[in-house]
Coordinates of C-alpha atoms in Angstrom, one line a residue:
M181 CA 28.2 4.2 -13.0
R182 CA 24.5 3.8 -12.5
L183 CA 23.0 6.0 -9.8
S184 CA 22.6 4.0 -6.6
N185 CA 22.5 4.3 -2.8
D186 CA 26.2 3.7 -2.7
S187 CA 27.1 6.5 -5.3
A188 CA 24.6 9.2 -4.4
E189 CA 24.3 11.6 -1.5
L190 CA 20.7 10.9 -0.6
V191 CA 18.7 13.1 1.6
P192 CA 15.2 12.0 2.8
R193 CA 12.3 14.2 1.9
T194 CA 9.4 14.1 4.4
S195 CA 7.2 17.2 3.7
F196 CA 5.0 17.4 0.6
D197 CA 2.5 19.6 -1.2
G198 CA -0.6 18.3 -3.0
P199 CA -3.7 16.2 -2.1
E200 CA -4.0 14.6 1.2
L201 CA -6.5 12.7 3.3
R202 CA -7.4 14.1 6.7
F203 CA -8.9 11.7 9.2
E204 CA -9.4 11.0 12.9
F205 CA -8.2 7.6 14.0
P206 CA -6.6 7.6 17.5
G207 CA -3.8 5.0 17.7
L208 CA -2.8 5.3 14.1
E209 CA 0.0 7.5 12.7
A210 CA 1.3 7.6 9.1
G211 CA 4.7 8.9 7.9
V212 CA 6.1 9.2 4.3
A213 CA 9.7 9.6 3.2
E214 CA 11.2 9.8 -0.4
Y215 CA 14.4 10.0 -2.3
D216 CA 13.9 12.4 -5.1
E217 CA 16.8 10.8 -6.9
G218 CA 14.9 7.6 -7.5
P219 CA 12.2 8.7 -7.3
T220 CA 11.2 6.2 -4.8
G221 CA 9.9 6.1 -1.2
C222 CA 8.4 4.4 1.7
T223 CA 5.1 4.8 3.7
V224 CA 5.0 3.8 7.4
F225 CA 2.0 3.1 9.7
L226 CA 2.8 3.4 13.4
F227 CA 0.6 2.1 16.2
P228 CA 2.0 4.3 19.0
D229 CA -0.1 2.7 21.9
G230 CA 1.5 -0.6 21.6
P231 CA 1.3 -3.6 19.4
V232 CA -2.0 -4.2 17.7
A233 CA -3.7 -7.3 16.4
A234 CA -2.7 -8.0 12.8
S235 CA -3.3 -10.5 10.0
I236 CA -1.9 -10.7 6.5
D237 CA -3.5 -11.8 3.2
V238 CA -1.0 -12.5 0.4
R239 CA -2.1 -13.1 -3.2
G240 CA -0.7 -13.0 -6.6
G241 CA 2.4 -14.7 -8.0
S242 CA 5.2 -12.3 -6.9
P243 CA 5.0 -11.0 -3.3
G244 CA 7.9 -9.5 -1.3
I245 CA 7.3 -9.3 2.5
S246 CA 8.8 -9.5 5.9
G247 CA 7.2 -10.2 9.2
A248 CA 4.4 -12.2 7.6
G249 CA 3.8 -14.4 10.6
Y250 CA 3.3 -11.7 13.2
E251 CA -0.1 -11.6 14.9
L252 CA 0.9 -8.3 16.7
L253 CA 2.5 -5.3 15.1
D254 CA 4.0 -2.0 16.2
A255 CA 4.4 -0.7 12.6
V256 CA 4.0 -1.5 8.9
C257 CA 6.4 -0.3 6.3
L258 CA 5.4 -0.3 2.6
A259 CA 8.2 0.6 0.1
G260 CA 9.4 0.7 -3.4
G261 CA 12.7 -0.8 -4.5
S262 CA 11.6 -4.4 -4.8
L263 CA 13.2 -6.8 -2.3
Y264 CA 16.0 -4.2 -1.5
G265 CA 13.3 -1.9 -0.2
L266 CA 12.6 -4.3 2.7
E267 CA 15.6 -2.6 4.2
A268 CA 13.3 0.3 5.0
A269 CA 11.3 -1.9 7.4
A270 CA 14.6 -2.7 9.2
G271 CA 15.1 1.1 9.5
V272 CA 11.7 1.5 11.1
A273 CA 12.6 -1.2 13.6
A274 CA 15.9 0.5 14.3
E275 CA 14.2 3.8 15.0
L276 CA 11.8 2.1 17.3
L277 CA 14.7 0.5 19.1
A278 CA 16.2 3.9 19.6
R279 CA 13.0 5.3 20.9
R280 CA 12.9 2.4 23.4
E281 CA 16.3 3.4 24.7
Y282 CA 17.9 0.3 23.1
R283 CA 16.2 -2.1 25.5
T284 CA 16.4 -5.7 24.3
G285 CA 14.0 -7.5 26.5
W286 CA 11.7 -10.1 25.0
L287 CA 8.7 -7.7 25.1
D288 CA 10.8 -4.6 24.1
I289 CA 11.6 -5.9 20.5
P290 CA 9.6 -3.8 18.0
L291 CA 7.4 -5.9 15.7
V292 CA 7.6 -4.4 12.2
A293 CA 6.3 -5.9 9.0
G294 CA 7.2 -4.9 5.5
A295 CA 6.0 -5.3 1.9
I296 CA 7.4 -3.9 -1.3
I297 CA 6.6 -3.0 -4.9
F298 CA 8.8 -3.2 -8.0
D299 CA 9.0 0.5 -9.0
W300 CA 11.9 0.3 -11.5
G301 CA 9.7 0.2 -14.6
P302 CA 9.4 4.0 -15.0
R303 CA 13.0 4.8 -13.8
D304 CA 16.5 3.8 -14.7
N305 CA 18.7 3.8 -11.6
A306 CA 19.3 1.6 -8.6
V307 CA 18.2 3.9 -5.9
Y308 CA 15.9 2.1 -3.3
P309 CA 14.3 2.8 0.1
D310 CA 17.0 2.0 2.6
K311 CA 17.3 1.9 6.4
E312 CA 17.7 5.7 6.7
L313 CA 14.6 6.3 4.6
G314 CA 12.6 4.0 6.9
R315 CA 13.9 5.8 10.0
A316 CA 13.0 9.2 8.4
A317 CA 9.4 8.0 7.5
L318 CA 8.9 6.9 11.1
R319 CA 10.2 10.2 12.5
A320 CA 7.7 12.0 10.1
A321 CA 4.7 9.9 11.3
R322 CA 1.7 12.0 12.4
P323 CA -1.9 11.2 13.2
G324 CA -4.7 12.2 10.9
L325 CA -2.8 13.1 7.7
F326 CA -1.9 11.0 4.7
P327 CA -0.4 12.3 1.4
L328 CA -2.2 11.0 -1.7
G329 CA -1.0 10.3 -5.2
S330 CA 2.6 9.8 -6.3
R331 CA 4.0 9.9 -2.8
G332 CA 5.8 7.6 -0.5
A333 CA 5.9 3.9 -1.5
G334 CA 3.8 4.9 -4.6
R335 CA 6.2 7.6 -5.9
S336 CA 7.0 5.7 -9.1
A337 CA 4.0 3.4 -9.1
T338 CA 2.0 2.8 -12.2
A339 CA -1.3 0.9 -13.2
G340 CA -2.9 -0.7 -16.2
K341 CA -0.1 -2.6 -17.8
L342 CA -2.0 -5.7 -19.1
F343 CA -1.4 -4.5 -22.7
A344 CA 2.1 -3.1 -21.9
Y345 CA 1.4 0.4 -23.1
D346 CA 4.4 2.4 -22.2
Q347 CA 4.6 0.8 -18.7
G348 CA 1.1 2.0 -17.8
E349 CA 0.0 5.3 -16.2
P350 CA 1.0 6.9 -13.0
A351 CA -0.9 5.6 -10.0
G352 CA 0.5 5.9 -6.4
Q353 CA -1.0 5.7 -2.9
G354 CA -4.6 6.2 -2.1
A355 CA -6.6 6.3 1.1
A356 CA -10.2 6.6 2.4
F357 CA -11.8 6.8 5.9
R358 CA -15.3 6.2 7.2
Q359 CA -17.0 5.9 10.6
V360 CA -20.1 3.8 11.1
G361 CA -21.7 3.9 14.5
E362 CA -18.8 3.8 17.0
T363 CA -16.4 2.1 14.5
K364 CA -13.7 3.7 12.5
V365 CA -12.4 2.1 9.2
A366 CA -9.4 3.4 7.3
V367 CA -7.9 1.9 4.1
F368 CA -4.6 2.8 2.6
T369 CA -3.3 1.3 -0.6
V370 CA -0.3 1.6 -2.9
V371 CA -1.4 0.6 -6.4
N372 CA 1.3 -0.6 -8.8
A373 CA -0.9 -3.1 -10.5
V374 CA -0.8 -4.8 -13.8
G375 CA -4.6 -4.2 -13.8
A376 CA -6.3 -1.0 -14.5
I377 CA -8.3 1.2 -12.0
V378 CA -12.2 0.8 -12.6
D379 CA -14.9 3.1 -11.3
R380 CA -18.3 2.1 -9.9
E381 CA -19.8 2.4 -13.3
G382 CA -17.4 -0.1 -14.7
N383 CA -15.3 2.4 -16.6
V384 CA -11.6 2.1 -16.9
V385 CA -10.3 5.4 -15.4
R386 CA -6.6 4.8 -15.1
G387 CA -4.5 2.4 -17.2
H388 CA -5.0 0.3 -20.4
Y389 CA -4.3 3.5 -22.2
D390 CA -3.0 3.3 -25.8
R391 CA -1.0 6.6 -26.5
S392 CA -1.0 5.9 -30.2
T393 CA -4.8 6.1 -30.4
G394 CA -5.6 8.1 -27.3
L395 CA -8.1 5.3 -26.2
R396 CA -8.5 3.2 -23.1
S397 CA -9.3 -0.5 -23.5
A398 CA -12.0 -2.2 -21.4
L399 CA -10.6 -5.4 -20.1
V400 CA -12.5 -8.0 -22.0
A401 CA -12.9 -5.9 -25.1
G402 CA -9.2 -5.1 -25.2
V403 CA -8.2 -8.7 -24.9
E404 CA -10.6 -9.8 -27.6
Q405 CA -9.5 -7.1 -29.9
R406 CA -5.8 -7.8 -29.5
L407 CA -6.3 -11.5 -29.9
A408 CA -8.4 -11.0 -33.1
A409 CA -5.6 -8.8 -34.5
G410 CA -3.0 -11.4 -33.7
K411 CA -1.3 -9.2 -31.1
P412 CA 0.2 -10.9 -28.0
I413 CA -0.9 -10.2 -24.5
R414 CA 2.3 -10.4 -22.3
P415 CA 2.1 -8.1 -19.3
P416 CA 5.4 -7.0 -17.9
P417 CA 6.4 -8.5 -14.5
G418 CA 7.0 -6.4 -11.4
N419 CA 3.5 -5.3 -10.2
T420 CA 1.9 -5.2 -6.8
T421 CA -0.9 -3.6 -4.8
L422 CA -0.1 -3.1 -1.1
T423 CA -3.0 -2.4 1.3
V424 CA -3.5 -1.7 5.0
V425 CA -7.0 -2.0 6.3
A426 CA -7.3 -0.6 9.9
T427 CA -10.3 -0.6 12.3
D428 CA -10.7 0.2 15.9
L429 CA -13.3 -2.5 16.4
R430 CA -11.8 -5.3 18.6
L431 CA -11.4 -8.4 16.4
D432 CA -9.8 -11.8 17.2
Q433 CA -7.4 -13.5 14.8
R434 CA -10.1 -15.5 13.0
Q435 CA -12.2 -12.4 12.5
L436 CA -9.2 -10.3 11.3
R437 CA -8.2 -13.0 8.9
T438 CA -11.7 -13.2 7.4
L439 CA -11.9 -9.4 7.2
G440 CA -8.6 -9.3 5.3
R441 CA -9.7 -11.9 2.8
Q442 CA -13.1 -10.3 2.3
V443 CA -11.7 -6.8 1.6
H444 CA -8.8 -8.1 -0.5
A445 CA -11.1 -10.1 -2.7
S446 CA -13.5 -7.1 -3.1
M447 CA -10.7 -5.0 -4.5
A448 CA -10.9 -7.0 -7.7
R449 CA -13.9 -4.6 -8.5
A450 CA -11.6 -1.6 -8.4
I451 CA -8.5 -3.1 -10.0
Q452 CA -8.8 -5.4 -13.1
P453 CA -7.2 -7.8 -13.4
F454 CA -6.1 -8.4 -9.9
H455 CA -4.0 -11.0 -8.1
A456 CA -2.4 -12.0 -11.4
L457 CA 0.8 -14.0 -11.8
E458 CA 2.7 -10.8 -12.3
D459 CA 1.3 -9.2 -9.1
G460 CA 2.5 -9.7 -5.5
D461 CA -0.6 -8.3 -3.7
V462 CA -0.4 -8.0 0.1
L463 CA -3.0 -6.7 2.5
F464 CA -2.5 -6.1 6.3
A465 CA -5.7 -6.2 8.4
I466 CA -5.2 -4.2 11.6
S467 CA -7.4 -3.9 14.7
T468 CA -6.4 -1.3 17.4
G469 CA -9.2 -2.8 19.7
A470 CA -10.3 0.5 21.1
V471 CA -14.0 -0.3 20.5
A472 CA -14.9 -3.4 22.4
S473 CA -18.1 -4.1 20.4
D474 CA -20.5 -2.3 18.1
P475 CA -24.2 -3.3 18.0
L476 CA -24.4 -2.1 14.4
L477 CA -21.6 -4.2 12.9
D478 CA -20.7 -7.8 12.9
T479 CA -17.6 -9.0 11.1
T480 CA -19.3 -9.5 7.7
A481 CA -21.0 -6.1 7.8
L482 CA -17.7 -4.6 8.8
G483 CA -16.2 -6.3 5.7
V484 CA -18.9 -4.8 3.5
V485 CA -18.1 -1.3 4.8
A486 CA -14.3 -1.8 4.6
S487 CA -14.6 -3.1 1.1
E488 CA -16.4 0.0 -0.1
V489 CA -13.8 2.1 1.7
A490 CA -11.1 0.2 -0.1
W491 CA -12.7 1.0 -3.4
D492 CA -12.8 4.7 -2.4
A493 CA -9.1 4.5 -1.5
V494 CA -8.3 3.2 -5.0
L495 CA -10.5 5.8 -6.7
S496 CA -8.8 8.6 -4.7
L497 CA -5.9 8.2 -7.1
V498 CA -8.0 9.5 -10.0
D499 CA -10.1 12.1 -8.2

């Protein structure tokens, strides 16, 4: 029998060694939980001071999401396991229900959104992030600390699969933080893309790697070379980049929606190609509203800053 949640005695893992981002962002907590048996996991963002303003930008041909219409959120859950991994978001909601002493009033219902990646390319089992793993990740949520690399929802994530070289290279979850004036901006991203990671000099630094030659292919050159050699370009399905952009600057729904679009579009500089048919890219834009206004930043300037932070977050996977 194939290893699955029904056949294995799964124990959530919530403490990790390795690289991490430390940051100061009141009103935002992050928690990570994994099943080593997958390996797979989930990453939860909790807004402990109450629901925050939220907008979602969905691109690519294969998204998997829940709670997409919510304009207020108490938590976001990113997970592996494809559509089965959305169960982890239900676990986050269940844990919040318990914290609220099982109150079921209209304003007591926790608002939780979820999004998933397909992470079965590098592994051969049926283990997925379930309700218990989502609960464990929420219990582990802490302010100011975020594990980087092959952790959480990015435990089995890979990147750079346009040319289908052995299912790409390990990627994972990245993050970056910046403060401009009074305003804080944090970006967290789980990269499981068909595209490769590209640095600011235009070099492919993760993915499109041919193990038979030891060479990486630049996007356009690689396409041209394969076509000239009569080789097909058929990237495998099951790819997605999930992103959370959080700021404490107060934004209305129109501003949040525009911020999300601007940052999501900008990430095509860091991941190439991006928003492909084989991708299911999802970005959550969040405003905690702690800063009423900032004379240094309008929404467009905030988008420029957040876009650079997003690039930093992707590149944190290869630092």
